[in-house]
Short mmCIF file of C-alpha atoms in Angstrom, two decimals:
data_model
loop_
_atom_site.label_atom_id
_atom_site.label_comp_id
_atom_site.label_asym_id
_atom_site.label_seq_id
_atom_site.Cartn_x
_atom_site.Cartn_y
_atom_site.Cartn_z
CA MET A 99 109.70 130.61 92.76
CA THR A 100 108.61 126.98 92.99
CA PRO A 101 107.33 126.15 96.47
CA LYS A 102 109.03 123.35 98.30
CA SER A 103 107.07 120.39 99.54
CA PRO A 104 106.53 120.17 103.28
CA THR A 105 109.49 117.81 103.79
CA LEU A 106 108.71 117.00 107.37
CA PRO A 107 110.99 115.68 110.10
CA GLU A 108 109.81 112.60 111.90
CA PRO A 109 106.48 113.70 113.41
CA GLN A 110 106.63 114.78 117.03
CA GLY A 111 103.78 114.11 119.42
CA ILE A 112 102.81 110.78 117.90
CA HIS A 113 105.33 108.70 119.79
CA VAL A 114 106.86 108.58 123.25
CA ARG A 115 110.34 108.96 121.71
CA PRO A 116 112.04 108.56 118.31
CA ALA A 117 113.07 105.11 117.08
CA GLN A 118 116.18 103.55 118.62
CA LEU A 119 118.26 100.42 118.18
CA GLY A 120 116.48 97.44 119.65
CA ASP A 121 112.97 98.79 119.16
CA ILE A 122 110.46 96.30 117.75
CA CYS A 123 108.05 97.39 115.03
CA LEU A 124 104.78 95.73 114.12
CA LEU A 125 104.38 95.89 110.35
CA LEU A 126 101.41 95.22 108.11
CA GLU A 127 102.50 93.64 104.83
CA PRO A 128 101.14 91.94 101.72
CA LYS A 129 101.86 88.26 101.21
CA ARG A 130 100.58 87.19 97.78
CA ASP A 131 102.97 87.44 94.85
CA ASP A 132 100.53 89.45 92.73
CA GLU A 133 100.18 92.07 95.49
CA ILE A 134 103.96 92.36 95.85
CA LEU A 135 104.39 92.64 92.07
CA ASN A 136 101.75 95.38 91.94
CA LEU A 137 103.63 97.32 94.63
CA LYS A 138 106.89 97.04 92.70
CA GLN A 139 105.15 98.47 89.64
CA TRP A 140 103.93 101.48 91.64
CA GLN A 141 107.45 101.95 93.01
CA THR A 142 108.93 101.80 89.52
CA ASP A 143 106.53 104.51 88.37
CA LEU A 144 107.44 106.74 91.32
CA LEU A 145 111.15 106.05 90.78
CA SER A 146 110.94 107.23 87.17
CA ARG A 147 109.38 110.50 88.34
CA PHE A 148 111.17 111.29 91.58
CA GLY A 149 114.40 109.25 91.73
CA GLY A 150 115.75 107.60 94.87
CA GLU A 151 115.79 103.89 95.70
CA PRO A 152 112.86 101.51 96.23
CA ILE A 153 112.07 100.34 99.76
CA GLU A 154 112.69 96.60 99.65
CA ARG A 155 109.92 95.47 101.95
CA VAL A 156 106.92 97.79 101.67
CA HIS A 157 104.83 97.91 104.85
CA LEU A 158 102.72 100.02 107.16
CA THR A 159 104.29 100.36 110.61
CA CYS A 160 101.31 99.86 112.88
CA GLN A 161 103.08 100.19 116.24
CA ARG A 162 106.54 100.30 117.84
CA PHE A 163 107.67 99.19 121.29
CA ALA A 164 110.76 98.38 123.34
CA CYS A 165 110.97 95.22 125.42
CA LEU A 166 113.90 93.16 126.70
CA ASP A 167 111.71 90.43 128.17
CA ASP A 168 111.49 87.56 125.67
CA ASN A 169 108.60 86.00 127.59
CA ARG A 170 106.50 89.13 127.21
CA ILE A 171 107.34 89.38 123.52
CA GLN A 172 106.32 85.76 123.04
CA ALA A 173 103.11 86.30 125.01
CA PHE A 174 102.25 89.29 122.82
CA THR A 175 103.05 87.35 119.63
CA THR A 176 100.87 84.43 120.68
CA SER A 177 98.03 86.74 121.67
CA LEU A 178 98.33 88.61 118.36
CA GLU A 179 98.19 85.36 116.40
CA GLN A 180 95.08 84.23 118.23
CA THR A 181 93.37 87.57 117.72
CA VAL A 182 94.11 88.20 114.03
CA SER A 183 93.17 84.65 113.09
CA THR A 184 89.56 85.84 113.08
CA VAL A 185 90.25 89.09 111.16
CA ASP A 186 89.87 89.19 107.39
CA PRO A 187 92.78 90.65 105.39
CA PHE A 188 91.96 94.28 104.61
CA PRO A 189 92.97 96.69 101.84
CA LEU A 190 95.14 99.78 102.15
CA THR A 191 94.30 102.61 99.75
CA ALA A 192 96.89 105.25 98.82
CA ILE A 193 95.45 108.78 98.70
CA SER A 194 98.51 111.09 98.41
CA LEU A 195 102.31 111.42 98.63
CA GLN A 196 104.59 113.22 101.05
CA THR A 197 108.29 113.30 101.85
CA LEU A 198 109.65 112.76 105.33
CA LEU A 199 113.11 113.41 106.74
CA VAL A 200 114.00 110.39 108.91
CA ALA A 201 116.93 111.39 111.09
CA PHE A 202 117.58 107.87 112.40
CA ARG A 203 118.08 106.55 108.85
CA LYS A 204 119.65 109.81 107.61
CA THR A 205 117.49 109.96 104.51
CA HIS A 206 114.52 111.64 102.88
CA ILE A 207 111.78 109.09 102.28
CA LEU A 208 108.87 109.37 99.86
CA LYS A 209 105.76 107.92 101.47
CA TRP A 210 102.25 107.06 100.46
CA GLN A 211 99.52 108.43 102.70
CA VAL A 212 96.89 105.73 103.11
CA GLN A 213 93.26 106.14 104.05
CA VAL A 214 92.53 105.43 107.71
CA THR A 215 89.62 103.04 107.35
CA ASP A 216 87.69 101.40 110.16
CA GLU A 217 89.75 98.23 109.61
CA VAL A 218 93.08 100.06 109.87
CA GLN A 219 91.99 101.95 112.97
CA GLN A 220 90.56 98.86 114.65
CA PHE A 221 93.74 96.89 114.02
CA ALA A 222 95.85 99.64 115.59
CA THR A 223 93.52 99.79 118.60
CA THR A 224 93.68 96.01 119.01
CA VAL A 225 97.48 95.97 118.92
CA GLU A 226 97.68 98.72 121.54
CA SER A 227 95.32 96.76 123.78
CA LEU A 228 97.24 93.48 123.38
CA LEU A 229 100.52 95.16 124.30
CA GLY A 230 98.92 96.59 127.43
CA VAL A 231 97.65 93.18 128.50
CA VAL A 232 101.19 91.70 128.55
CA GLY A 233 102.70 94.78 130.20
CA ILE A 234 104.50 96.31 127.21
CA GLU A 235 104.25 100.08 126.73
CA PRO A 236 103.48 101.12 123.14
CA LEU A 237 105.76 103.83 121.79
CA TYR A 238 103.02 105.36 119.66
CA ILE A 239 100.72 107.48 121.77
CA SER A 240 97.35 106.07 122.70
CA GLY A 241 94.77 106.45 119.95
CA PHE A 242 97.25 107.25 117.17
CA THR A 243 96.75 105.35 113.88
CA SER A 244 99.74 105.23 111.54
CA SER A 245 98.95 106.01 107.90
CA LEU A 246 102.28 106.45 106.08
CA VAL A 247 103.86 103.74 103.93
CA ALA A 248 107.43 104.21 102.67
CA ALA A 249 107.85 103.85 98.90
CA LEU A 250 111.32 105.27 98.09
CA LYS A 251 114.35 106.24 100.14
CA ASP A 252 117.17 108.69 99.39
CA VAL A 253 114.94 111.00 97.39
CA SER A 254 115.82 114.66 97.00
CA GLU A 255 113.66 117.36 98.53
CA LEU A 256 110.75 117.60 96.12
CA ALA A 257 108.83 120.64 94.92
CA ALA A 258 105.25 120.74 96.16
CA ASP A 259 103.82 120.99 92.66
CA ARG A 260 105.64 117.83 91.58
CA LEU A 261 103.99 115.83 94.35
CA SER A 262 100.55 117.36 93.90
CA SER A 263 100.64 116.83 90.14
CA TYR A 264 100.99 113.08 90.56
CA GLY A 265 97.40 112.24 89.78
CA SER A 266 97.15 108.49 90.35
CA PHE A 267 95.05 108.70 93.51
CA PRO A 268 93.24 107.08 95.07
CA HIS A 269 94.53 103.61 94.21
CA HIS A 270 94.77 100.21 95.85
CA LEU A 271 98.20 99.89 97.49
CA PHE A 272 98.16 96.42 99.00
CA THR A 273 96.11 94.07 101.12
CA ALA A 274 97.28 93.65 104.71
CA GLU A 275 97.69 89.87 104.83
CA GLN A 276 100.33 89.45 107.51
CA ALA A 277 101.63 91.19 110.62
CA VAL A 278 105.40 91.07 111.04
CA LEU A 279 107.51 91.76 114.14
CA SER A 280 110.73 93.47 113.03
CA LYS A 281 113.57 94.50 115.37
CA ILE A 282 115.69 97.55 114.51
CA MET A 283 119.33 96.45 114.38
CA GLY A 284 120.81 99.47 112.58
CA ALA A 285 120.02 102.38 110.29
CA ASN A 286 119.04 99.98 107.51
CA GLU A 287 119.23 96.64 109.33
CA PHE A 288 116.27 94.72 110.71
CA GLU A 289 115.71 91.28 112.21
CA ILE A 290 112.39 89.58 111.54
CA LEU A 291 111.23 87.99 114.80
CA ALA A 292 107.87 86.56 113.75
CA SER A 293 105.24 86.65 111.04
CA VAL A 294 101.53 86.25 111.77
CA GLU A 295 99.12 85.62 108.92
CA ILE A 296 95.90 87.62 109.14
CA GLY A 297 92.82 85.45 108.82
CA THR A 298 94.53 82.13 109.58
CA ARG A 299 96.11 80.37 112.53
CA SER A 300 99.55 80.16 110.99
CA LEU A 301 102.47 81.58 113.02
CA THR A 302 106.05 81.53 111.74
CA CYS A 303 108.85 82.40 114.15
CA LEU A 304 112.21 83.18 112.56
#
C-alpha cells in the first residue's frame, strides 16, 4: 500500500488564530522579470507532475495581523519602508515539498519548504518588532519564522513517495526584492495595500 503524504491542516500553534477576512498579510516577493519567469518554469514542472493550478503571485507570507486603524497601518508601512531600505535583497532556497489543507480557501496546496536562513529569520524578527512599536499585535506567535511558499492550488492528496522522489532540491526559488501588504478580501480575493522595495527607498501605495 502506497503511503499517503502528510497532508497537513493549517498548522496549529504558530498563530493566534486562523486567517479571517480583513486580515493583512506581509508577503515577500520577487520583482525582476527573470526571477518571476524562473518561478513560472518551476511551477510548470510541478504542474506536469502533480496537477492542480499555479498560484498566480508566488510569495512567502512573513507575518499576518488584523488592524482597523488606518493610521497605525500607515505608521507600520512607513517604518517598514525606512527599515528595509538598508537591507539587501536576499535569496530563498527551496529544500522540499509538502501539501497543506487550507480550510479557509477550501483547497489542498502544494508548497515549497524554504531554508530558514539568517536573513529570513532576521526579517521576520524585524517585522514583529515594527508591529509592536505601532501597537499592532502579530498573528504569528513570537519567534515563529514562516518557511512555506505556495506553488500550486487544488492539487489532489499526493502519495509520500511521489513528493520525496522529486529530486530537484535544493534550488534557488526567488530573491526577496519587495515586501507587499495584502488584505484578505475573500477565499481567493486580495487587495494590495502597499509595496515596499527591499534595498531602496521606494514606496508604492495602491
